[in-house]
Protein backbone atom coordinates (compact mmCIF):
# COMPACT_ATOMS: atom_id res chain seq x y z
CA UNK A 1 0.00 0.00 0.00
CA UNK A 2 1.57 3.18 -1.17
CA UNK A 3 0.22 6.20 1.70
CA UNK A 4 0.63 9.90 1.17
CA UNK A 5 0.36 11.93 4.20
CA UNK A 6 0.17 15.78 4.06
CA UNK A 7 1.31 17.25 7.77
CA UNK A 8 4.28 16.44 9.85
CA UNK A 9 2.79 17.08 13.42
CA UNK A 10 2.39 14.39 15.75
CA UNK A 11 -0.64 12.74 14.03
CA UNK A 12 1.11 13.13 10.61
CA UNK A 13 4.29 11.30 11.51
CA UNK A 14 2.65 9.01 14.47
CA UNK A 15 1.01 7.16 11.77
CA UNK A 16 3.73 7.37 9.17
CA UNK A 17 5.80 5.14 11.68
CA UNK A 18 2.98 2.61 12.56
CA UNK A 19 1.98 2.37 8.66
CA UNK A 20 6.27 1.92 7.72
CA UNK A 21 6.06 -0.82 10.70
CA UNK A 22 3.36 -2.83 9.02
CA UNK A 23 5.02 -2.42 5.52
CA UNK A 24 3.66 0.46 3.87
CA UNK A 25 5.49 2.48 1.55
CA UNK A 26 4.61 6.12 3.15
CA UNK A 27 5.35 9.64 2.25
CA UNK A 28 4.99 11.98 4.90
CA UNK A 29 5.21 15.66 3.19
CA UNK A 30 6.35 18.06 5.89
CA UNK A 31 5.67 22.25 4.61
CA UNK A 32 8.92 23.06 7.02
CA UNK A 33 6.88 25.31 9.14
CA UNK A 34 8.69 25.60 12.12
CA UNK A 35 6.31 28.08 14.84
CA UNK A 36 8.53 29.51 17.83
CA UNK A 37 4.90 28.42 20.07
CA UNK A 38 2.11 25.69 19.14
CA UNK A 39 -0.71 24.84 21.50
CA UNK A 40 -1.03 21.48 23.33
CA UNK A 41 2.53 21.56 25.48
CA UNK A 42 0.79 19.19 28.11
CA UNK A 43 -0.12 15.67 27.28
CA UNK A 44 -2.89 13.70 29.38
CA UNK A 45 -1.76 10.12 30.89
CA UNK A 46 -3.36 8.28 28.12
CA UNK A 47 -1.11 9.85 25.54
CA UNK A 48 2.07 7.81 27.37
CA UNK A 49 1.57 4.26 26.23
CA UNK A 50 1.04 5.35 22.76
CA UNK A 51 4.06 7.34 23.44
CA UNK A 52 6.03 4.05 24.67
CA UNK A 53 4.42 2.02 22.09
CA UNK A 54 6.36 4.81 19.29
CA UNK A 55 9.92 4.65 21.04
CA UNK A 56 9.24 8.07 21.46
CA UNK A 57 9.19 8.31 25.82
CA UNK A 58 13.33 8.94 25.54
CA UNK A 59 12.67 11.73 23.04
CA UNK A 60 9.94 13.07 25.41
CA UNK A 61 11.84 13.31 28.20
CA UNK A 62 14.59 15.19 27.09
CA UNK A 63 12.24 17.84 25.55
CA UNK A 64 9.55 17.55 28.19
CA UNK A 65 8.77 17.65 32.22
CA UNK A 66 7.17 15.09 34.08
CA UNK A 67 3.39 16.45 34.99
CA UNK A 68 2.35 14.65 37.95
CA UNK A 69 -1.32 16.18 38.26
CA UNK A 70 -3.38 19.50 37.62
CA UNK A 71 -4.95 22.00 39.79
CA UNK A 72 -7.74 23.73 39.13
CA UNK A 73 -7.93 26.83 41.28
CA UNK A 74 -10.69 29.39 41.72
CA UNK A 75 -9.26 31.73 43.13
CA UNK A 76 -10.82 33.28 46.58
CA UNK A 77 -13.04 30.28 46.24
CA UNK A 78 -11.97 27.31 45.37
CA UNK A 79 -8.41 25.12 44.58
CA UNK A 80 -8.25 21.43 44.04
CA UNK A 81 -5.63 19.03 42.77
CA UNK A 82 -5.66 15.81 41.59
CA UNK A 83 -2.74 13.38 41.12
CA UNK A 84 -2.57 11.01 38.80
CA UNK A 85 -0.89 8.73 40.61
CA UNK A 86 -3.67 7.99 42.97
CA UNK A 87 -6.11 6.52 40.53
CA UNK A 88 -3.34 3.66 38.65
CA UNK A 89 -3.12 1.36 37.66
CA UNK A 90 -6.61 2.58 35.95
CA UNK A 91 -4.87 5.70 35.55
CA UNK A 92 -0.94 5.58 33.92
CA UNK A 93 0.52 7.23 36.84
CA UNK A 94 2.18 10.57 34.96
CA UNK A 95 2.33 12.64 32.03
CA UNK A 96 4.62 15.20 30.22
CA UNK A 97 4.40 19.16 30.05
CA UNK A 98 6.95 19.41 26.22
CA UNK A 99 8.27 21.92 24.41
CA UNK A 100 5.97 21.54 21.11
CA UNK A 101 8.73 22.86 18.33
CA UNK A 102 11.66 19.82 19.59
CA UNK A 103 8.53 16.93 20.52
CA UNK A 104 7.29 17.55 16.71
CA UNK A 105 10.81 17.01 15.45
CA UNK A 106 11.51 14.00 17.71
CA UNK A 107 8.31 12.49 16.10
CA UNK A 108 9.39 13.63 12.96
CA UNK A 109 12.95 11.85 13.11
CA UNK A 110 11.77 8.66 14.35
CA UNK A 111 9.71 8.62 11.24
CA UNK A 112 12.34 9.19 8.73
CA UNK A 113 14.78 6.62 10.79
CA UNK A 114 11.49 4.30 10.15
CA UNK A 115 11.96 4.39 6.54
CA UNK A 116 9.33 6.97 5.63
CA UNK A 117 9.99 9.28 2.88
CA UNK A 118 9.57 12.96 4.02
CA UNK A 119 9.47 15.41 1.20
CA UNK A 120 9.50 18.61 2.62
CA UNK A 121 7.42 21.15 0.46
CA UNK A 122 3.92 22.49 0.99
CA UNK A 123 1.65 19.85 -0.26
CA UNK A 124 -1.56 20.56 -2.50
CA UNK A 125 -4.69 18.35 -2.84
CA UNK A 126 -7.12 19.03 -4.99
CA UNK A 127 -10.49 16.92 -6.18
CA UNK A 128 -10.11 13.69 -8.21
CA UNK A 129 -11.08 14.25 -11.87
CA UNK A 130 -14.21 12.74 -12.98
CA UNK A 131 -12.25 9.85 -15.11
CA UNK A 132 -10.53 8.69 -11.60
CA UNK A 133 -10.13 5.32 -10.15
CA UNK A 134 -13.28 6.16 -7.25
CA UNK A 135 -10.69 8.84 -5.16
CA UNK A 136 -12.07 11.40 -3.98
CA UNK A 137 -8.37 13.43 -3.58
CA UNK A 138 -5.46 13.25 -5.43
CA UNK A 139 -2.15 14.95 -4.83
CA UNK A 140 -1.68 18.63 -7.13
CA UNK A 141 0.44 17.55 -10.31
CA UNK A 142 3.29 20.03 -8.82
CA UNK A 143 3.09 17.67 -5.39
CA UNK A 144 3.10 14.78 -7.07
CA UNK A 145 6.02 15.81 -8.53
CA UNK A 146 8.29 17.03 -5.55
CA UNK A 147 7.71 12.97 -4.33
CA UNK A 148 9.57 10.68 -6.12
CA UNK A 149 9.49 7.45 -3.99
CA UNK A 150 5.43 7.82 -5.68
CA UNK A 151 7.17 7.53 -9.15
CA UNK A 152 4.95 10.07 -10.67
CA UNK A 153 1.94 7.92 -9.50
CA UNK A 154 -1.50 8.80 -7.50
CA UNK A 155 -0.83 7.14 -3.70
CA UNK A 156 -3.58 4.38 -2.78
CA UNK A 157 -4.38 6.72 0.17
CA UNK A 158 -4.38 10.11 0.85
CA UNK A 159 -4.34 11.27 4.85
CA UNK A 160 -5.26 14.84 5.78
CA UNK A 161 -2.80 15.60 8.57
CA UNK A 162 -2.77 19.31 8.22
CA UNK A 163 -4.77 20.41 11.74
CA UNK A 164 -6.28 23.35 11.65
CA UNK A 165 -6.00 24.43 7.98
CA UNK A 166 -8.11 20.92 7.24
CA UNK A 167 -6.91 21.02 3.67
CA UNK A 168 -9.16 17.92 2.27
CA UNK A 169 -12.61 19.76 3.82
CA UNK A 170 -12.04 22.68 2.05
CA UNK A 171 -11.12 21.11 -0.91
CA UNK A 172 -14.03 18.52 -0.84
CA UNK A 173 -16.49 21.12 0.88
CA UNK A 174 -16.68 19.45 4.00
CA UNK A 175 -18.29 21.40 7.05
CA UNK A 176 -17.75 21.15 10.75
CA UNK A 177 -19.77 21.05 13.71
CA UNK A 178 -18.95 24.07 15.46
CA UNK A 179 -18.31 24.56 19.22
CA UNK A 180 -20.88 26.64 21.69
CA UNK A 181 -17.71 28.96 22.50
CA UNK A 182 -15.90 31.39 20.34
CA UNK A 183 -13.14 32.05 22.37
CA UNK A 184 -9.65 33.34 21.37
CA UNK A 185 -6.28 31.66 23.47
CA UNK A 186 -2.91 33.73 23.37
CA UNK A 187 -0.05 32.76 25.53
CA UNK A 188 3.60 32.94 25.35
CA UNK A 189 6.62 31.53 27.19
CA UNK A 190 8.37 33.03 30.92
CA UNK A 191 11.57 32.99 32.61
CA UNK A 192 12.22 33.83 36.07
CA UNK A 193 8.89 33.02 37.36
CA UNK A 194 7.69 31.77 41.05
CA UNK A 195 6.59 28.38 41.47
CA UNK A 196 5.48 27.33 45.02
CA UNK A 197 3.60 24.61 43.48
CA UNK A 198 4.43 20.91 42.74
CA UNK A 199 7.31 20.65 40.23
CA UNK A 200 5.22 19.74 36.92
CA UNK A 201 1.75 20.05 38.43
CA UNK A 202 -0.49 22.30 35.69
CA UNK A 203 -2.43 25.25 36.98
CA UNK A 204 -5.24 25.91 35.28
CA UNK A 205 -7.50 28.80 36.62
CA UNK A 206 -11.01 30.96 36.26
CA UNK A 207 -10.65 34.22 35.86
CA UNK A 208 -12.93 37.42 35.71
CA UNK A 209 -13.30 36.36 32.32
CA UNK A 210 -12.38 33.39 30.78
CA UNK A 211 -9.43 31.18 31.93
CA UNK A 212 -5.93 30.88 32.70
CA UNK A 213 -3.34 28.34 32.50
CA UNK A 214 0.22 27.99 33.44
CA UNK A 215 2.16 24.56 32.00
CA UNK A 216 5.95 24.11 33.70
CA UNK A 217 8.34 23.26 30.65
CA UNK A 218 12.23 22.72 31.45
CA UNK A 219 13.05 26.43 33.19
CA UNK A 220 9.93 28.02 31.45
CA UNK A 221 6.61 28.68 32.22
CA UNK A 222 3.71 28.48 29.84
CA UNK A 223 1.19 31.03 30.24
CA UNK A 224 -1.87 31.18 28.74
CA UNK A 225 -5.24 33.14 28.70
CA UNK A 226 -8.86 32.04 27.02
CA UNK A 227 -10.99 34.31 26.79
CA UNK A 228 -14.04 35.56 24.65
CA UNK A 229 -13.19 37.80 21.83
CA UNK A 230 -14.90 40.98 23.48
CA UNK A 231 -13.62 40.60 26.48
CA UNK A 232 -9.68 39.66 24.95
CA UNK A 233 -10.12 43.11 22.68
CA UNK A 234 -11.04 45.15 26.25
CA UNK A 235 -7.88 44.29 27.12
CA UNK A 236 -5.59 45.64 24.51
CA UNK A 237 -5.36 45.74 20.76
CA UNK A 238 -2.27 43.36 20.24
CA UNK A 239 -1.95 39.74 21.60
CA UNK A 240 0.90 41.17 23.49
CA UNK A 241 -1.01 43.67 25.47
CA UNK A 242 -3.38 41.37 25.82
CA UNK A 243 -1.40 38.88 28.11
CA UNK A 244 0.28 41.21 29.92
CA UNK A 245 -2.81 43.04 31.17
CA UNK A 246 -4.20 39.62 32.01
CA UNK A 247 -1.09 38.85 34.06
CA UNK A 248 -0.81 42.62 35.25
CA UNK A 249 -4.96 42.63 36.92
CA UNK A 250 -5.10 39.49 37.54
CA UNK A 251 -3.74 38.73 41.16
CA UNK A 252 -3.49 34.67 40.89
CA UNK A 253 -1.82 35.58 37.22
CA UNK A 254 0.71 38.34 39.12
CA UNK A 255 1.72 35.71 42.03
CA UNK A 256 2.68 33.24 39.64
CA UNK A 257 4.52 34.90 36.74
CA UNK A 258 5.97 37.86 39.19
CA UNK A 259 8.21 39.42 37.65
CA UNK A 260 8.92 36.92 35.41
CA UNK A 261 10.23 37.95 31.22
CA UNK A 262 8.54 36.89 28.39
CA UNK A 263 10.65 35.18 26.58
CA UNK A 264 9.00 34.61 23.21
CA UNK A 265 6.15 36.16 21.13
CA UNK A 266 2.96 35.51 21.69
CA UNK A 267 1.04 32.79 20.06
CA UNK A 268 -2.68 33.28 19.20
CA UNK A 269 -5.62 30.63 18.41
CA UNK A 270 -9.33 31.22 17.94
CA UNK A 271 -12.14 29.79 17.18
CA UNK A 272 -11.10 26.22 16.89
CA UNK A 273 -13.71 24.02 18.76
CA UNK A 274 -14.68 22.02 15.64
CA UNK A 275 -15.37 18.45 14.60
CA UNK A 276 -15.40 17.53 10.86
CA UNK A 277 -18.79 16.20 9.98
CA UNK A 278 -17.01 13.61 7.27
CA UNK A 279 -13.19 12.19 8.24
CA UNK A 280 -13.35 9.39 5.85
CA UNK A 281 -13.68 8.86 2.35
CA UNK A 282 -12.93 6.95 -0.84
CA UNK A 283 -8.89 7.39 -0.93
CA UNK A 284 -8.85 9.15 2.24
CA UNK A 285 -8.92 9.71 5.33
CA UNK A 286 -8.14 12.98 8.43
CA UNK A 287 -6.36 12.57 10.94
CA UNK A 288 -5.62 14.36 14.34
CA UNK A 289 -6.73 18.65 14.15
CA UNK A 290 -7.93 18.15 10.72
CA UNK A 291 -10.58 15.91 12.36
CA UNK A 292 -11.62 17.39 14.80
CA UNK A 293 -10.71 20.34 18.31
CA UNK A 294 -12.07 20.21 21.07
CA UNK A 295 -10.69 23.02 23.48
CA UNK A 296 -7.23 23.01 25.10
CA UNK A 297 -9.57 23.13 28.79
CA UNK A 298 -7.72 19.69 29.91
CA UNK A 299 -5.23 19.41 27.43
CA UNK A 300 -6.63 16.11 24.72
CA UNK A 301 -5.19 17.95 21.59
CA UNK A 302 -2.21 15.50 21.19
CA UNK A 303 -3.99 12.32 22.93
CA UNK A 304 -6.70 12.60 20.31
CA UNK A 305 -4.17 13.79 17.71
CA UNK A 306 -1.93 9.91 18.68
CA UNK A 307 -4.67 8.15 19.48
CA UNK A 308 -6.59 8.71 15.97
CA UNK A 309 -3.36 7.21 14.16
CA UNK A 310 -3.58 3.94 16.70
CA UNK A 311 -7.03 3.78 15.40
CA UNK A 312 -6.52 4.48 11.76
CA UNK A 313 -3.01 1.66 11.39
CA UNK A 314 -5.09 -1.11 13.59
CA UNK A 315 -8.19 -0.54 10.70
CA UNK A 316 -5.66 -0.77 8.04
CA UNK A 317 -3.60 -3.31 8.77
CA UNK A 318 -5.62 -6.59 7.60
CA UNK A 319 -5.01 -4.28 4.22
CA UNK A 320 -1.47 -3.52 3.93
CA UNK A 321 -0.68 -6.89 5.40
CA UNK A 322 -2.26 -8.58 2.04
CA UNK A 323 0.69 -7.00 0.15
CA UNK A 324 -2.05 -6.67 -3.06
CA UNK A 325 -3.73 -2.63 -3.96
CA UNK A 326 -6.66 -2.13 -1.99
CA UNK A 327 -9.39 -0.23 -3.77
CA UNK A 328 -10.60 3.22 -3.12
CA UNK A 329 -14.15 1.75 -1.40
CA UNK A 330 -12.24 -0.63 0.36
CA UNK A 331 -10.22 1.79 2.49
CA UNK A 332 -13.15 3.74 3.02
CA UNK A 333 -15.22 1.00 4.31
CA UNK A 334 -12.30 -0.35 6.73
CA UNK A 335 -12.05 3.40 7.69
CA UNK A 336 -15.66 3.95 8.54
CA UNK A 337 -15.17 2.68 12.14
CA UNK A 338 -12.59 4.27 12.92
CA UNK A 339 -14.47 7.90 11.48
CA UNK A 340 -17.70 6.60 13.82
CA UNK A 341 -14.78 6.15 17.46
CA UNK A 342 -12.73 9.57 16.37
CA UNK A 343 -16.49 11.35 16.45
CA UNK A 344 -17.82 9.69 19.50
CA UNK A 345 -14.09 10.82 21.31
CA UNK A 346 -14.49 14.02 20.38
CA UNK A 347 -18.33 14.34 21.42
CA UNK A 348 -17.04 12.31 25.00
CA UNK A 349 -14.05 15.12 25.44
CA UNK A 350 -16.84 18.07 24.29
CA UNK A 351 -19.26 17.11 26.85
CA UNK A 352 -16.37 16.53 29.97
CA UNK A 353 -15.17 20.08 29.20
CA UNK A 354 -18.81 21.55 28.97
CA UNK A 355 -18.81 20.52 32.73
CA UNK A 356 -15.97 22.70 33.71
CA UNK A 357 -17.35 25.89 31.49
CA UNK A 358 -20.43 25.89 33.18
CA UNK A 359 -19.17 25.17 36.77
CA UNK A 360 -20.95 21.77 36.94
CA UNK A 361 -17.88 20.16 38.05
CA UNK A 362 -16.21 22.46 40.29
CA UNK A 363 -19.19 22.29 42.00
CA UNK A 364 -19.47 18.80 42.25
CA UNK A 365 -16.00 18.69 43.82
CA UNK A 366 -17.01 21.51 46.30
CA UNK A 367 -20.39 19.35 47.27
CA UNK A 368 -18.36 16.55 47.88
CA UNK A 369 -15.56 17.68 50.05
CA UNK A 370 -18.46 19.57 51.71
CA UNK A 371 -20.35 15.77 52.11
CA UNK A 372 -16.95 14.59 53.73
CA UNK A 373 -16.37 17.70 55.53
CA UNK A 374 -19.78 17.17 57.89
CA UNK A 375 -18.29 13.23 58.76
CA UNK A 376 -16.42 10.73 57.17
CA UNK A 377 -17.14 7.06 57.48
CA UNK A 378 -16.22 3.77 55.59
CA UNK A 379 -19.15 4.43 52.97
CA UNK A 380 -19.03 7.79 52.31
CA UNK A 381 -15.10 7.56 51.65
CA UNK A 382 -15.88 4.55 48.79
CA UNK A 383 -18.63 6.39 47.56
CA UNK A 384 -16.52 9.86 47.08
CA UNK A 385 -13.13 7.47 45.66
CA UNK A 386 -15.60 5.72 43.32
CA UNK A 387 -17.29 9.06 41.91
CA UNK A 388 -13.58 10.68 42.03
CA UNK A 389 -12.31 7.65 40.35
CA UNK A 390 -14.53 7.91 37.44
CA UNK A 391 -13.79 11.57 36.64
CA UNK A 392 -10.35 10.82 36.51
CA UNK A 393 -10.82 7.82 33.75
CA UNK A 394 -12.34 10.74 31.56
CA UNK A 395 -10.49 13.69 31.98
CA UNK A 396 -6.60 11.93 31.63
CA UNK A 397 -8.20 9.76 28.40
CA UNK A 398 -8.26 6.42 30.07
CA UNK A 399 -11.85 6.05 29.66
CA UNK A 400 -13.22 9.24 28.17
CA UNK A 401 -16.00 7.31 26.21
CA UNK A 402 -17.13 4.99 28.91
CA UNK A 403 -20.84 4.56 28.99
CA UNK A 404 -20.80 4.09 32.62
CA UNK A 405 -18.46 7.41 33.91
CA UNK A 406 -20.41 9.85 31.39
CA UNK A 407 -23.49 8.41 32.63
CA UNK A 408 -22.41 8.71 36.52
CA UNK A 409 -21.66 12.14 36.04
CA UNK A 410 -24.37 12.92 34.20
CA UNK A 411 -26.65 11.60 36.89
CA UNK A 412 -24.18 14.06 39.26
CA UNK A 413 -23.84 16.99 37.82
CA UNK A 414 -28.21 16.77 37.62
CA UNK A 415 -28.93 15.25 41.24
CA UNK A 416 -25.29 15.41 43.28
CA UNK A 417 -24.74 19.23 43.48
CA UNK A 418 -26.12 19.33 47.21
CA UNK A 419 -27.12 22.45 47.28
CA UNK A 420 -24.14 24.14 45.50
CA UNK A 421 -25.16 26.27 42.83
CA UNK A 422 -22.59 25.85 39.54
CA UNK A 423 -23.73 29.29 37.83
CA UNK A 424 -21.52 31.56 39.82
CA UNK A 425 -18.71 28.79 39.36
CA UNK A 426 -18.90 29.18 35.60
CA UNK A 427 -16.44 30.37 33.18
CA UNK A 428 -17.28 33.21 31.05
C-alpha cells in the first residue's frame, strides 16, 4: 500500500511510523513550518503508552517535564488538585508538560529513521477528476512531482494531517460542527517566574473572564489566557497587550509569573472548537486537528491527535498486510469505524469540558468535600473514591468514552450538586 500523508505534526508522523512498521510504503510531506509556540505543550496520561508504544518516551523526556497532576484553582473560592498517581493502575501514573517545536521534530525523526519518505514542500490536494479510479483526492500535479518514492503515480491513500488548515474539507467542501464557545487563546513563554507549586503540576485557573493556565516546561513557564473575543479586545489591541494586562490585573496571574520575562512572542488561536462532519472517504482519510478540536480546557489535543493514528493503522492493517492494492471503497469502508470512534471521542471530550465551562464540576467537587467535611465514614469515603475515580478515567483519556463514567456524572452533575449552585462557578 503506497500512503501519502500531508502534515508532519504528531498525528502526521505518528502514523507514518505505525503504517512503515506494518510495511507500507509512506510519504509523509512536511511544509517546514517551524512556529517559535504551538498549543497542546501538556499531554494527558493516556497519551504515554502510545508514546512508549512509538519509542518516542526517551525523546519526550529530554524535551519535556514530568506532569504529575493539575490544579484547578478558583481563586478566593476554590483550589483542588488531583494526582494522577492515585487513581493507577486505571490511571498511567504521569504525564509530560513538552516543548511543542523539539517533541514535533523527535516524532518527525523517528519517522524518517522508520523508513518513511519525508518530502519537505507544501503539499496541495485538490479533487479527483471525474475519469478517476473512485478517489475522492489526489495529490496537485506540482506535489506529485516534488515525491519521487510515488514515481509520478497517484498514492492508494491520501491522509489529511494538516490540523487546523483541514486542507481535504475545504477542498471537498466538508463542514464542521462548530463549538458553543468562540473564544480566542494567546499565551507565550516566561523565565524567572515563582513556582510554590508541585514541580510539573499544571495550573489551570477561572478568571474574571475566561481562563488561565500555566504549564511548567524545562526552566519556562507556559502562560496562557482564554478568553471571549470581546472581552480579549477590552484588554488591549495586540496579543501582546493582551497577556500582559491579564497577568498585570489578575492577582493569581501576578503571584505566579511575578516578575517573570517573556521570553517569546505571543502565540494566538481562535475559534477552533470544531469536529469535521465527514473524516473518511474513498482514498482518504483525516487525521488528528484536521478531524476534529475540542478546546485546550484539559489538554486532549495530542492524545486525540496519537490516538486517531492507533485507530486508523489497527483498521488498516488486515489491508497492507495482504501486500495486493486495496481499492478506493475498500479503504473507506475499513475506515468507517474508525471515522464513527474519532467522532464519538471528540463528542465524549466536548461534553467533559462543557462541565468545567459551566461550573458543573467544580461544584461537584465543592459538594463533595463539603459531604466529607460534615463526617467521614467507611461508605461515604468509597462512595466519594468511586465518583472521584470515574472523573479521573475521563479527563486523563483512560476512559473518556465509557458509557458508565459519562453516565455517573451525568446523573451528578443533575442530582449530586447538594445544594451548590454551579452558575456563579462558571467560566465566562
Amino acid at each position: 500500500m503506497r500512503v501519502a500523508i500531508v502534515g508532519a505534526g504528531p498525528a502526521g508522523s505518528a502514523l507514518a511510523i505505525f503504517l512503515t512498521r506494518l510495511g507500507a510504503e509512506v510519504t509523509l510531506f512536511d511544509d517546514g513550518r517551524h512556529p517559535e509556540l504551538l498549543v497542546g505543550e501538556s499531554l494527558v496520561p493516556a497519551a504515554v503508552p502510545i508514546l512508549q508504544r512509538l519509542d518516542l518516551e526517551a525523546a519526550t523526556v529530554a524535551c519535556g517535564h514530568v506532569k504529575p497532576g493539575v490544579s484547578f484553582v478558583w481563586p478566593d473560592t476554590t483550589r483542588f488538585s488531583f494526582s494522577f498517581a492515585r487513581f493507577a493502575p486505571a490511571v498511567f501514573p504521569y504525564a509530560y508538560n513538552i516543548a511543542r517545536p523539539q517533541f514535533d521534530d523527535a516524532i518527525v525523526a523517528r519517522a524518517t529513521a522508520a523508513g518513511v519518505h519525508r518530502v519537505v514542500t507544501r503539499a496541495r490536494l485538490q479533487a479527483a477528476p471525474s475519469n478517476s479510479t473512485g478517489s475522492e483526492l489526489v495529490l496537485a500535479p506540482e506535489t506529485l512531482a516534488d515525491a519521487p518514492a510515488l514515481g509520478g503515480r497517484q498514492p492508494d491513500l491520501i491522509v489529511d494531517a494538516t490540523g487546523r488548515a483541514r486542507q481535504a474539507a475545504r477542498v471537498l467542501g466538508i463542514p464542521a460542527l462548530l463549538g458553543p464557545r468562540k473564544d480566542v487563546a494567546h499565551f507565550a513563554h516566561f523565565e524567572n517566574f515563582q513556582w510554590d507549586d508541585v514541580p510539573g503540576q499544571v495550573l489551570l485557573a477561572r478568571g474574571e473572564a475566561g481562563w488561565s493556565w500555566c504549564i511548567p516546561l524545562k526552566a519556562r513557564l507556559s502562560v496562557g489566557i482564554v478568553l471571549g473575543q470581546d472581552d480579549a479586545a477590552r484588554l488591549g489591541r495586540t496579543p501582546e497587550e493582551r497577556l500582559h494586562t491579564a497577568i498585570a490585573t489578575d492577582s493569581w496571574l501576578s503571584s505566579v509569573v511575578g516578575a517573570g520575562k517573556r521570553v517569546t512572542g505571543v502565540a494566538t488561536y481562535a475559534n477552533y472548537q470544531l469536529i469535521s462532519q465527514r473524516g473518511v472517504g474513498p482514498g482518504w482519510v483525516m487525521v488528528g486537528d484536521a478531524f476534529g478540536f475540542v478546546d485546550p480546557m484539559l489538554s486532549p489535543g495530542v492524545f486525540l491527535a496519537l490516538r486517531s493514528t492507533e485507530l486508523v493503522a489497527d483498521a488498516l492493517t488486515p489491508l497492507v498486510q495482504r501486500r495486493a492494492a486495496a481499492s478506493p471503497a475498500e479503504l473507506a469502508a475499513a475506515l468507517s469505524s474508525y471515522a464513527t470512534v474519532q467522532h464519538g471521542m471528540l463528542a465524549a471530550w466536548s461534553d467533559l469540558v462543557a462541565y468545567l465551562y459551566d461550573g458543573r464540576m467544580v461544584a461537584l467537587f465543592r459538594a463533595g468535600r463539603d459531604w466529607m467535611d460534615r463526617g467521614s465514614s467507611a461508605f461515604k469515603t468509597a462512595v466519594q473514591n468511586h465518583i472521584e475515580r470515574h472523573i479521573a478515567l475521563q479527563a486523563t483519556g483512560a476512559a473518556t468514552t465509557s458509557r458508565y463514567g459519562r453516565g455517573l456524572l451525568r446523573l451528578l452533575g443533575r442530582y449530586g450538586l447538594r445544594g451548590v449552585d454551579p452558575r456563579p462557578l462558571a467560566i465566562k
